[in-house]
Coordinates of C-alpha atoms and ligand atoms in Angstrom, one line a residue:
Chain A
M1 CA 10.6 -23.6 -11.8
S2 CA 10.2 -20.0 -12.8
E3 CA 11.1 -17.8 -15.9
K4 CA 14.7 -16.7 -16.3
I5 CA 14.7 -13.0 -15.1
G6 CA 16.3 -10.6 -17.7
K7 CA 16.6 -6.8 -17.5
S8 CA 13.8 -4.6 -17.2
N9 CA 11.9 -3.6 -20.5
L10 CA 12.8 -0.1 -20.1
D11 CA 16.5 -0.9 -19.9
V12 CA 16.2 -2.9 -23.2
F13 CA 14.0 0.0 -24.7
S14 CA 17.1 2.2 -24.0
E15 CA 19.7 0.0 -25.5
T16 CA 17.7 -0.6 -28.5
V17 CA 16.9 3.0 -29.1
I18 CA 20.6 3.7 -29.0
E19 CA 21.4 0.9 -31.3
M20 CA 18.6 2.4 -33.8
A21 CA 19.8 5.9 -33.4
G22 CA 23.4 4.7 -34.2
K23 CA 22.2 3.8 -37.6
D24 CA 19.6 6.5 -38.2
S25 CA 20.4 10.2 -37.6
D26 CA 16.8 10.9 -37.8
I27 CA 16.0 9.3 -34.6
L28 CA 15.2 11.8 -31.6
V29 CA 14.2 11.2 -28.0
I30 CA 12.0 13.8 -26.2
T31 CA 11.4 13.7 -22.5
S32 CA 9.5 15.7 -19.8
D33 CA 11.9 15.5 -16.8
S34 CA 11.7 11.6 -17.5
R35 CA 14.9 10.5 -18.8
G36 CA 15.8 8.9 -15.4
S37 CA 12.6 6.9 -15.1
G38 CA 12.9 6.4 -18.8
K39 CA 16.4 4.7 -18.3
L40 CA 17.7 7.3 -21.0
W41 CA 20.7 8.7 -19.3
P42 CA 23.0 6.4 -21.5
F43 CA 21.1 7.8 -24.6
A44 CA 21.7 11.4 -23.3
H45 CA 25.5 10.6 -22.8
R46 CA 25.8 9.0 -26.3
F47 CA 23.6 11.4 -28.2
P48 CA 23.5 14.7 -26.3
D49 CA 21.9 16.6 -29.2
R50 CA 19.4 14.0 -29.8
I51 CA 17.6 14.2 -26.7
I52 CA 15.2 17.1 -26.3
E53 CA 14.1 18.0 -22.6
V54 CA 10.9 19.9 -22.3
G55 CA 10.4 20.0 -18.5
I56 CA 7.2 18.7 -16.6
A57 CA 4.9 19.6 -19.6
E58 CA 3.5 16.4 -21.1
Q59 CA 1.2 18.3 -23.3
N60 CA 4.0 20.1 -24.7
L61 CA 6.0 17.1 -25.0
V62 CA 3.4 15.6 -27.3
G63 CA 2.7 18.7 -29.3
I64 CA 6.3 19.3 -29.9
A65 CA 6.9 15.6 -30.9
A66 CA 4.0 16.0 -33.6
G67 CA 5.8 18.9 -35.0
L68 CA 9.1 17.3 -35.0
A69 CA 7.7 14.1 -36.7
S70 CA 5.9 16.3 -39.2
T71 CA 9.4 17.3 -40.6
G72 CA 10.5 13.6 -40.9
K73 CA 12.1 13.2 -37.7
K74 CA 11.6 9.8 -35.9
V75 CA 10.7 10.7 -32.5
F76 CA 10.3 8.8 -29.3
A77 CA 8.3 10.7 -26.9
V78 CA 8.9 9.2 -23.4
S79 CA 7.1 10.0 -20.2
P80 CA 5.3 8.1 -17.5
A81 CA 2.2 6.4 -19.0
S82 CA 0.1 8.0 -16.6
F83 CA 0.7 11.5 -17.4
L84 CA 1.3 10.8 -21.1
T85 CA -1.9 9.3 -21.7
A86 CA -4.2 11.2 -19.5
R87 CA -2.8 14.6 -19.4
A88 CA -1.7 14.7 -23.1
L89 CA -4.8 12.7 -24.4
E90 CA -5.9 15.6 -26.6
Q91 CA -2.6 16.2 -28.2
I92 CA -2.3 12.4 -28.9
K93 CA -5.7 12.4 -30.5
N94 CA -5.3 15.4 -32.4
D95 CA -1.8 16.4 -33.0
V96 CA -0.3 12.9 -33.4
A97 CA -3.0 10.4 -34.4
Y98 CA -5.6 12.6 -36.4
S99 CA -3.0 14.5 -38.1
D100 CA -1.2 11.2 -38.8
H101 CA 2.4 12.1 -37.6
P102 CA 4.2 8.8 -36.8
V103 CA 5.3 9.7 -33.3
T104 CA 6.4 6.7 -31.1
L105 CA 4.7 7.5 -27.6
V106 CA 6.5 5.6 -24.9
G107 CA 4.6 5.2 -21.7
I108 CA 7.0 4.1 -19.0
S109 CA 6.2 2.8 -15.5
A110 CA 2.9 1.9 -16.8
G111 CA 0.0 0.0 -15.1
V112 CA 0.6 -0.1 -11.4
S113 CA 4.4 -0.2 -11.8
Y114 CA 4.5 3.0 -9.3
G115 CA 2.7 0.9 -6.8
P116 CA 2.2 2.7 -3.5
L117 CA 2.7 6.1 -5.2
G118 CA -1.1 5.8 -5.9
S119 CA -3.7 6.3 -8.6
T120 CA -2.2 9.5 -9.8
H121 CA 0.6 7.4 -11.0
H122 CA -1.1 4.4 -12.1
S123 CA -2.3 4.1 -15.8
L124 CA -5.2 1.7 -15.7
H125 CA -7.0 3.9 -18.3
D126 CA -4.6 3.9 -21.1
F127 CA -5.7 0.9 -23.1
A128 CA -9.1 2.2 -23.0
A129 CA -8.5 5.8 -23.9
L130 CA -6.2 5.0 -26.6
R131 CA -8.0 2.1 -28.2
A132 CA -10.7 4.5 -28.8
I133 CA -8.4 6.7 -30.8
N134 CA -8.3 6.0 -34.5
N135 CA -5.0 5.6 -36.2
L136 CA -2.9 4.7 -33.1
D137 CA -1.4 1.2 -32.7
I138 CA -0.8 0.0 -29.2
V139 CA 2.0 -2.4 -28.3
V140 CA 2.9 -3.7 -25.0
P141 CA 5.9 -6.0 -24.7
G142 CA 6.1 -8.7 -22.1
D143 CA 9.8 -9.4 -22.1
N144 CA 13.2 -8.2 -23.2
Y145 CA 12.7 -10.0 -26.7
E146 CA 9.4 -8.4 -27.4
T147 CA 10.7 -5.3 -26.3
R148 CA 13.8 -5.2 -28.5
E149 CA 11.7 -6.3 -31.5
A150 CA 8.9 -3.7 -30.8
V151 CA 11.5 -0.9 -30.6
R152 CA 13.2 -1.8 -33.7
A153 CA 9.9 -2.0 -35.5
A154 CA 8.8 1.4 -33.9
A155 CA 11.6 3.3 -35.5
D156 CA 10.2 2.7 -38.8
W157 CA 6.6 2.5 -38.2
D158 CA 5.1 4.9 -40.3
T159 CA 1.9 5.7 -38.4
P160 CA 1.5 6.6 -34.7
L161 CA 2.3 4.1 -32.1
Y162 CA 2.1 3.8 -28.3
L163 CA 4.7 1.5 -26.5
R164 CA 4.0 0.7 -22.8
F165 CA 6.5 -0.6 -20.5
G166 CA 6.8 -1.6 -17.0
K167 CA 9.8 -1.2 -14.9
R168 CA 10.5 -4.3 -13.1
P169 CA 13.1 -6.7 -14.4
A170 CA 11.2 -8.8 -16.9
P171 CA 11.3 -12.7 -17.1
H172 CA 12.1 -14.4 -20.3
L173 CA 8.9 -15.7 -21.9
G174 CA 10.6 -18.0 -24.6
G175 CA 10.0 -18.4 -28.1
D176 CA 12.3 -15.8 -29.5
D177 CA 11.7 -16.0 -33.4
D178 CA 8.3 -14.8 -34.2
F179 CA 7.7 -11.2 -33.0
Q180 CA 5.7 -9.0 -35.3
I181 CA 3.5 -6.1 -34.3
G182 CA -0.3 -7.3 -34.7
K183 CA 0.6 -10.8 -34.5
A184 CA 0.0 -12.6 -31.2
R185 CA 2.6 -15.2 -29.9
I186 CA 1.3 -18.6 -28.9
L187 CA 3.8 -19.1 -25.9
K188 CA 2.3 -22.4 -24.8
P189 CA -0.1 -24.6 -26.3
G190 CA -2.8 -26.2 -24.2
E191 CA -5.9 -28.4 -24.8
D192 CA -8.0 -27.2 -22.0
G193 CA -8.0 -23.6 -21.2
K194 CA -6.1 -20.6 -22.6
F195 CA -4.8 -17.2 -21.0
I196 CA -4.8 -14.6 -23.2
A197 CA -2.3 -12.0 -21.6
I198 CA -0.4 -9.0 -22.2
G199 CA 2.7 -7.2 -20.9
E200 CA 4.0 -8.0 -17.4
T201 CA 1.0 -10.3 -16.5
V202 CA 2.2 -12.8 -19.3
V203 CA 4.5 -14.5 -17.0
R204 CA 2.0 -14.9 -14.4
A205 CA -0.2 -16.8 -16.8
L206 CA 2.7 -19.0 -17.5
E207 CA 3.2 -19.8 -13.9
A208 CA -0.5 -20.5 -13.6
T209 CA -0.3 -23.2 -16.2
R210 CA 2.0 -25.0 -14.1
I211 CA -0.1 -25.1 -11.1
L212 CA -3.0 -26.3 -13.3
E213 CA -0.7 -29.1 -14.7
E214 CA -0.9 -30.5 -10.9
S215 CA -4.6 -31.0 -11.7
N216 CA -3.8 -32.7 -14.9
L217 CA -5.2 -29.6 -16.9
D218 CA -3.2 -28.5 -20.0
C219 CA -3.6 -24.8 -20.4
G220 CA -1.9 -22.6 -22.8
V221 CA -0.7 -19.0 -22.9
I222 CA -0.9 -16.4 -25.7
S223 CA 1.1 -13.3 -25.5
V224 CA -1.0 -10.7 -27.1
H225 CA 1.4 -7.7 -27.0
S226 CA -0.3 -6.0 -29.8
L227 CA -3.7 -4.6 -28.4
K228 CA -4.3 -2.8 -31.5
P229 CA -4.3 -4.0 -34.2
L230 CA -5.6 -7.2 -32.2
D231 CA -4.9 -10.5 -33.9
I232 CA -8.3 -11.6 -34.2
E233 CA -7.5 -14.6 -36.4
T234 CA -5.4 -16.2 -33.7
L235 CA -7.6 -15.4 -31.0
E236 CA -10.7 -16.8 -32.8
K237 CA -8.7 -20.0 -33.8
E238 CA -7.5 -20.4 -30.2
A239 CA -10.9 -19.5 -28.6
R240 CA -12.6 -22.2 -30.7
N241 CA -10.5 -25.0 -29.5
S242 CA -10.4 -24.2 -25.9
R243 CA -12.8 -25.1 -23.0
A244 CA -12.2 -21.9 -21.3
L245 CA -10.5 -18.4 -22.0
V246 CA -9.2 -16.1 -19.3
T247 CA -7.8 -12.8 -20.4
V248 CA -5.1 -11.0 -18.1
E249 CA -3.9 -7.3 -18.1
E250 CA -2.6 -4.8 -15.9
H251 CA -5.4 -2.4 -16.5
S252 CA -8.8 -1.6 -15.5
V253 CA -11.5 -4.2 -16.4
C254 CA -13.1 -1.4 -18.3
G255 CA -12.1 -1.1 -21.9
G256 CA -8.9 -3.0 -22.1
L257 CA -7.8 -6.3 -23.6
G258 CA -10.6 -8.4 -21.7
E259 CA -13.2 -6.2 -23.3
A260 CA -11.8 -5.9 -26.7
C261 CA -11.5 -9.8 -26.7
A262 CA -15.1 -10.2 -25.5
A263 CA -16.5 -7.9 -28.2
F264 CA -14.8 -9.6 -30.8
L265 CA -15.4 -13.2 -29.7
S266 CA -19.1 -12.7 -29.1
Q267 CA -19.7 -11.1 -32.4
A268 CA -17.8 -13.8 -34.0
G269 CA -20.1 -16.2 -32.4
V270 CA -17.6 -17.8 -30.1
A271 CA -19.4 -19.0 -26.9
T272 CA -16.3 -20.5 -25.1
P273 CA -16.5 -19.7 -21.2
F274 CA -14.8 -16.4 -20.8
K275 CA -13.5 -14.4 -17.9
I276 CA -11.6 -11.1 -17.6
V277 CA -8.8 -10.7 -14.9
A278 CA -7.9 -7.3 -14.6
I279 CA -7.9 -4.4 -11.9
P280 CA -11.4 -3.9 -10.9
D281 CA -13.5 -0.8 -11.0
E282 CA -12.6 0.5 -7.5
Y283 CA -10.5 2.6 -5.4
T284 CA -7.1 0.6 -6.0
V285 CA -5.5 -0.9 -3.0
T286 CA -2.3 0.6 -1.7
G287 CA 0.6 -1.7 -2.3
S288 CA 3.8 -2.5 -4.5
Q289 CA 2.8 -3.7 -8.1
Q290 CA 3.4 -7.4 -6.7
E291 CA 1.0 -6.8 -3.8
I292 CA -1.6 -5.1 -6.0
F293 CA -1.3 -8.1 -8.5
D294 CA -1.7 -10.4 -5.7
H295 CA -4.8 -8.6 -4.2
Y296 CA -6.7 -8.8 -7.4
G297 CA -5.9 -12.2 -8.5
I298 CA -3.3 -11.4 -11.0
S299 CA -1.0 -14.1 -9.6
A300 CA -0.1 -17.6 -10.5
Q301 CA -2.5 -18.8 -7.8
G302 CA -5.3 -16.4 -8.5
L303 CA -5.1 -17.2 -12.2
A304 CA -5.0 -20.8 -11.8
G305 CA -8.1 -20.6 -9.5
T306 CA -9.9 -18.5 -12.1
M307 CA -9.2 -20.8 -14.8
L308 CA -10.2 -24.1 -12.7
D309 CA -13.6 -22.4 -11.7
L310 CA -14.2 -21.7 -15.4
L311 CA -13.3 -25.2 -16.5
E312 CA -15.2 -26.9 -13.8
H313 CA -18.2 -24.5 -13.7
Chain B
M1 CA 4.9 29.5 19.8
T2 CA 8.3 31.4 19.5
D3 CA 10.4 31.3 16.4
L4 CA 12.9 29.1 18.1
E5 CA 10.2 26.5 19.2
L6 CA 9.3 26.4 15.6
E7 CA 12.8 25.8 14.5
L8 CA 13.1 23.1 16.9
K9 CA 10.0 21.6 15.4
S10 CA 11.5 21.7 12.0
V11 CA 14.4 19.7 13.0
E12 CA 11.9 17.1 14.7
Y13 CA 9.9 17.1 11.5
R14 CA 12.9 16.4 9.3
K15 CA 13.8 13.4 11.7
K16 CA 10.3 12.1 11.2
I17 CA 10.3 12.5 7.3
L18 CA 13.5 10.6 7.3
T19 CA 12.2 7.8 9.4
A20 CA 9.0 7.3 7.6
I21 CA 10.9 7.4 4.3
K22 CA 13.5 4.9 5.6
K23 CA 10.9 2.6 6.9
A24 CA 9.0 2.7 3.7
Q25 CA 12.0 2.5 1.6
A26 CA 10.1 4.8 -0.6
G27 CA 9.3 8.6 -0.8
H28 CA 10.4 11.8 -2.0
T29 CA 13.1 13.0 0.4
G30 CA 14.7 15.9 -1.1
G31 CA 11.4 18.0 -1.8
S32 CA 9.9 17.2 1.5
L33 CA 13.0 18.6 3.2
S34 CA 12.9 21.8 1.2
C35 CA 9.2 22.6 2.0
V36 CA 8.9 21.5 5.7
D37 CA 9.8 24.8 7.1
I38 CA 7.0 26.4 4.9
L39 CA 4.4 23.8 6.2
N40 CA 5.7 24.4 9.6
V41 CA 4.7 28.0 9.4
L42 CA 1.6 27.3 7.6
Y43 CA 0.2 24.9 9.9
N44 CA 1.6 26.3 13.2
R45 CA 1.1 30.1 12.6
I46 CA -1.0 30.9 9.4
L47 CA -3.8 28.2 8.5
R48 CA -7.1 28.6 10.5
V49 CA -7.8 24.9 10.5
S50 CA -7.6 22.0 13.1
P51 CA -9.0 18.5 13.2
E52 CA -12.1 19.8 14.8
T53 CA -12.7 22.6 12.1
F54 CA -11.6 20.5 9.1
T55 CA -15.2 20.2 8.0
S56 CA -16.1 23.9 8.6
P57 CA -17.1 25.6 5.4
V58 CA -15.0 28.5 6.6
R59 CA -11.8 26.9 7.4
D60 CA -8.7 27.7 5.6
R61 CA -7.7 25.4 2.8
Y62 CA -4.2 24.2 2.1
I63 CA -3.7 22.4 -1.2
Q64 CA -0.4 20.7 -1.8
S65 CA 0.1 20.8 -5.6
K66 CA 3.6 19.2 -5.4
G67 CA 2.1 16.2 -4.0
H68 CA 5.2 14.0 -4.0
S69 CA 6.5 15.9 -1.0
V70 CA 3.7 14.2 0.9
E71 CA 5.8 13.0 3.6
A72 CA 6.4 16.4 5.0
L73 CA 2.6 16.9 4.8
Y74 CA 1.8 13.7 6.7
V75 CA 4.3 14.6 9.4
L76 CA 2.6 18.0 9.8
L77 CA -0.8 16.4 9.9
A78 CA 0.3 13.9 12.6
D79 CA 1.8 16.7 14.6
K80 CA -1.4 18.7 14.5
G81 CA -3.5 15.8 15.6
F82 CA -5.1 15.0 12.1
I83 CA -3.8 11.6 12.2
P84 CA -2.0 9.4 14.8
E85 CA 1.7 9.7 14.9
S86 CA 1.9 5.9 14.5
N87 CA 0.3 6.1 11.0
L88 CA 3.5 7.3 9.8
E89 CA 5.0 4.0 10.0
T90 CA 2.3 2.7 7.5
L91 CA 3.6 5.0 4.6
C92 CA 3.2 3.2 1.5
R93 CA 2.5 -0.1 3.0
Y94 CA 0.0 -2.5 1.7
H95 CA -3.6 -1.5 2.6
S96 CA -2.4 1.8 4.1
D97 CA -4.2 5.0 3.6
L98 CA -1.0 6.8 3.7
V99 CA -0.1 6.4 -0.2
G100 CA 2.8 8.1 -1.6
H101 CA 0.9 11.1 -2.7
P102 CA -1.8 13.1 -0.9
T103 CA -5.5 11.7 -0.9
R104 CA -8.5 12.8 0.8
K105 CA -8.7 9.4 2.6
V106 CA -6.3 10.8 5.1
P107 CA -8.0 13.4 7.5
G108 CA -6.7 17.1 6.9
I109 CA -6.1 16.6 3.2
E110 CA -8.3 18.5 1.0
Q111 CA -7.4 17.2 -2.5
N112 CA -5.8 14.2 -4.2
T113 CA -2.6 15.6 -5.9
G114 CA 0.6 13.9 -7.2
A115 CA 0.2 14.6 -11.0
L116 CA 1.8 18.2 -11.0
G117 CA 0.1 21.1 -12.2
H118 CA -3.4 20.6 -10.8
G119 CA -3.1 22.3 -7.4
L120 CA -3.4 26.0 -8.6
S121 CA -6.4 25.4 -10.7
V122 CA -8.4 23.6 -8.0
S123 CA -7.1 26.4 -5.6
V124 CA -8.7 29.1 -7.8
G125 CA -11.9 27.1 -7.7
I126 CA -12.1 27.1 -3.9
A127 CA -11.0 30.9 -3.7
L128 CA -13.6 31.8 -6.4
A129 CA -16.2 30.0 -4.2
G130 CA -15.1 31.9 -1.1
K131 CA -15.7 35.1 -3.1
I132 CA -19.1 34.0 -4.3
D133 CA -20.3 32.9 -0.9
K134 CA -18.5 35.9 0.8
R135 CA -16.5 33.7 3.1
A136 CA -13.3 35.0 4.7
Y137 CA -11.4 31.7 4.5
R138 CA -8.1 31.8 2.5
V139 CA -6.6 29.2 0.2
F140 CA -3.0 28.3 0.3
T141 CA -1.1 26.1 -2.4
L142 CA 2.3 24.9 -2.6
L143 CA 4.0 24.5 -6.0
G144 CA 7.3 23.1 -7.1
D145 CA 9.5 25.2 -9.4
G146 CA 9.8 22.4 -12.0
E147 CA 6.3 21.9 -11.7
L148 CA 5.7 25.4 -13.1
A149 CA 6.6 24.0 -16.6
E150 CA 2.9 22.5 -16.7
G151 CA 0.9 25.0 -18.9
S152 CA -2.1 24.6 -16.7
N153 CA -0.4 26.7 -13.9
W154 CA -0.3 29.6 -16.5
E155 CA -4.1 29.1 -17.3
A156 CA -4.9 29.2 -13.5
C157 CA -2.5 32.2 -13.0
L158 CA -4.5 34.1 -15.5
A159 CA -7.8 33.1 -14.1
A160 CA -6.6 34.0 -10.5
A161 CA -5.9 37.6 -11.5
H162 CA -8.9 37.7 -13.7
F163 CA -11.2 37.0 -10.8
G164 CA -9.3 39.2 -8.4
L165 CA -8.7 36.3 -5.9
D166 CA -6.8 38.0 -3.1
N167 CA -7.8 35.1 -1.0
L168 CA -5.4 33.0 -3.0
T169 CA -1.8 32.5 -2.1
A170 CA 0.6 30.3 -4.0
I171 CA 3.9 29.4 -2.6
V172 CA 6.7 28.3 -4.9
D173 CA 9.3 26.1 -3.3
R174 CA 12.1 27.4 -5.4
N175 CA 14.8 24.8 -4.7
G176 CA 16.3 24.9 -8.2
L177 CA 16.0 21.4 -8.8
Q178 CA 13.8 18.7 -10.3
I179 CA 14.4 15.0 -11.2
T180 CA 16.7 15.5 -14.1
G181 CA 18.7 18.5 -12.7
L182 CA 18.6 22.1 -12.4
T183 CA 15.4 23.7 -13.2
D184 CA 17.4 26.3 -14.9
D185 CA 18.9 23.5 -17.3
V186 CA 15.6 21.6 -17.7
C187 CA 13.2 24.3 -18.4
R188 CA 14.0 27.8 -17.3
T189 CA 11.1 29.6 -15.5
D190 CA 13.1 32.7 -14.3
P191 CA 12.5 35.6 -13.9
L192 CA 9.5 34.3 -12.0
E193 CA 8.9 37.4 -10.1
D194 CA 8.4 39.3 -13.5
K195 CA 6.4 36.6 -14.9
F196 CA 3.8 36.5 -12.1
S197 CA 3.8 40.3 -11.8
A198 CA 3.1 40.6 -15.5
F199 CA 0.3 38.1 -15.1
G200 CA -1.3 40.4 -12.3
W201 CA -0.2 38.9 -9.0
T202 CA 1.6 40.5 -6.2
V203 CA 5.0 38.8 -5.5
K204 CA 7.2 38.6 -2.6
T205 CA 10.3 36.6 -2.1
V206 CA 11.7 35.1 1.2
D207 CA 14.1 32.7 2.5
G208 CA 12.0 29.6 2.5
H209 CA 13.9 28.2 5.6
N210 CA 13.7 31.3 7.6
I211 CA 10.7 30.9 10.0
R212 CA 10.6 34.4 10.7
Q213 CA 10.6 35.9 7.2
L214 CA 8.1 33.1 6.1
S215 CA 5.7 34.0 9.1
E216 CA 6.0 37.8 8.7
T217 CA 5.4 37.5 5.0
L218 CA 2.5 35.0 5.0
R219 CA 0.7 37.2 7.9
K220 CA 0.6 40.0 5.3
V221 CA -1.8 38.3 3.0
P222 CA -3.4 39.7 1.0
F223 CA -0.4 41.9 -0.1
E224 CA -2.8 43.9 -2.2
I225 CA -6.5 44.1 -2.3
G226 CA -7.9 42.4 -5.4
K227 CA -4.9 40.7 -6.5
P228 CA -3.6 37.0 -6.0
N229 CA -0.4 36.6 -3.8
L230 CA 2.7 34.8 -4.9
L231 CA 5.2 33.9 -2.3
I232 CA 8.5 32.8 -3.7
A233 CA 10.3 30.7 -1.1
N234 CA 13.9 30.2 -2.0
T235 CA 15.0 26.8 -0.7
T236 CA 17.5 24.0 -0.8
K237 CA 16.4 20.6 -1.8
G238 CA 17.4 18.1 0.8
K239 CA 17.8 20.9 3.3
G240 CA 19.2 20.0 6.8
I241 CA 21.3 17.0 5.6
S242 CA 24.6 18.1 4.3
F243 CA 25.0 15.0 1.8
M244 CA 21.5 15.5 0.5
E245 CA 21.4 19.3 0.1
G246 CA 21.5 20.2 -3.6
D247 CA 21.9 16.7 -4.8
R248 CA 19.4 15.6 -7.4
S249 CA 19.6 12.0 -6.8
W250 CA 18.0 12.7 -3.3
H251 CA 14.8 13.9 -5.3
H252 CA 13.4 10.3 -4.6
G253 CA 16.3 8.5 -3.0
F254 CA 15.9 7.1 0.4
P255 CA 18.5 6.4 3.0
N256 CA 20.2 3.2 3.9
D257 CA 21.1 2.5 7.6
S258 CA 24.3 4.3 7.6
Q259 CA 23.0 7.4 5.7
Y260 CA 20.0 7.4 8.0
E261 CA 22.4 7.4 11.0
R262 CA 24.2 10.1 9.8
A263 CA 21.3 12.0 8.9
I264 CA 19.8 11.8 12.4
K265 CA 23.0 12.7 13.9
E266 CA 23.3 15.9 11.9
L267 CA 19.8 16.7 13.0
D268 CA 20.3 16.0 16.6
D269 CA 23.4 18.2 16.3
A270 CA 21.4 21.0 14.8
Y271 CA 18.9 20.6 17.7
S272 CA 21.6 20.9 20.2
L273 CA 22.9 24.0 18.5
L274 CA 19.6 25.6 18.5
T275 CA 18.8 24.9 22.3
A276 CA 22.3 26.2 23.2
G277 CA 21.0 29.5 21.6
E278 CA 23.5 29.0 18.8
G279 CA 22.7 28.6 15.2
R280 CA 20.4 31.5 15.0
D281 CA 20.6 34.0 12.3
Ligands
LIG401 C1 2.1 15.6 -14.3 C2 3.3 15.0 -13.8 N1 4.3 14.8 -14.5 C3 5.6 14.2 -14.0 C4 5.6 13.9 -12.7 C5 6.8 13.1 -12.2 N2 7.5 13.9 -11.1 C6 7.2 13.9 -9.7 S1 8.1 15.0 -8.8 C7 8.6 15.6 -10.3 C8 9.8 16.8 -10.0 C9 9.2 17.9 -9.5 O1 10.2 18.9 -9.5 P1 9.7 20.3 -8.6 O2 8.4 20.7 -9.0 O3 10.8 21.3 -8.8 O4 9.4 19.7 -7.1 P2 10.6 19.8 -6.0 O5 11.8 20.0 -6.4 O6 10.0 20.5 -4.9 O7 10.6 18.1 -5.6 C10 8.2 14.9 -11.4 C11 8.8 15.2 -12.8 C12 4.4 14.1 -11.8 N3 4.2 13.6 -10.5 N4 3.3 14.7 -12.4
LIG402 MG1 12.2 21.8 -7.5

């Protein structure tokens, strides 16, 4: 059995921005030759005067977004996550976060969504880079429901926010009634181990729990979705009543969800066996998103194996 | 090689580009077809580099700033013997070195590109080192017209003139299109000649699909002593395939079976026309 596949989160992002923009004339979208990748053609047709195109110029994109936001506009700045968060990092840090202009930065085709286009197009650094910037929340929806709720919340979020989306059709994770930025969702309880996952990796953790059931192991899944602020209360509680914890993310092993959890839990004195599954610090293998995930063990089988090792160690 | 031989090569290159992209079901079709005649002239007539001299400190350097048109580059590298032709089949495959953007894992490639707006600065660095070391190599870089919206290009543009880098030649593949649509609608860069001239470059404009014009002009670098060179190549995105030309959807569109067959047929016809002595301008 597998999760019901929905639309891509980007499509839901686009629909929801249109819905919000219909109700709030302050909402603007700004793009850098990225409306196609951002699935924003429908927005452009519906609100031709409320989409601003700056061309292939991500630094300019973020600077202009900050300026627009400073006048009260509610700006969604949409660009591939790789370029948005690497190239325009200083604009994000100074013009948006430090100056406290509530821009919603939308990183599209994130992680290894661009697969074989290679490392220039991957964003495996964005969690690390952005976590270190004060006054910037980071939200990574895992399915259509989380996406819709996150985008609705973003429109009225009064501080800088980064939303990160992949581009594949997303499976439905279930439990559609409890989304709140900064509050992790327990998708599946489990007595034995727990997967702490984010974004497009959550579904793989859910699948892994089914494989583990075959070994009579009862494992749970937490969809973190908000990397910052991190829901440390839920994390600590869940960690304390688990025999093993595996974090899962579509990011470098350096500086992402896993390290954030490790830092928090060890300082809280939680000694549950712990393992980070992420993209290792190496030259990333060529392949589709799926192939890269499988290669690095971000697959149902790989995750089940990691959990099993940890539980049996 | 004669102009005609090169023109025939261009047709073959276009077929190989489409074949690789078809097989991978990925790639940047339009921009590869718009720049392939430029690469043809560079690799077959201008660049003093070969698989044997690729590690020589005095080789000419080519940096493809518009990295997404990597299929054209791979095809040229295969034709020049840097990589085996059979590698083209591995484009974008699991474990392949032939990633969808240039990387230095592939012999013949100088610089990893793919994020736009980097090649010109790197080229300034290489050209500057050539001046410092009094080496006679030249540096060529290829930019997209949409790419010119990246501010880093203009920083590099200032630097190149400031350092008097006449050993640097930037070529703009001016096909007038980017992903969203017309470059004029997305972020106007014209008048490009005036902008670069004002920045202290010597500018020449050619038909970017005309082998003879490209060759004659590129052979003249440096256009002026002490000034960087800009060659504006007016091109057509998707050049050579009637239903791809000027259509933005072919930026990263890839052909299905019937589109592929039609495209190959058009190229075969173009080849026959050329060998029949027709189709010359
Ligand atoms: C920094 C950066 N931003 C965005 C992109 C995504 N992108 C790839 S190609 C392209 C359009 C390029 O247009 P142009 O430079 O005119 O190239 P061409 O028409 O020759 O394909 C864009 C926006 C990128 N590769 N790098
Ligand atoms: Mg162009």
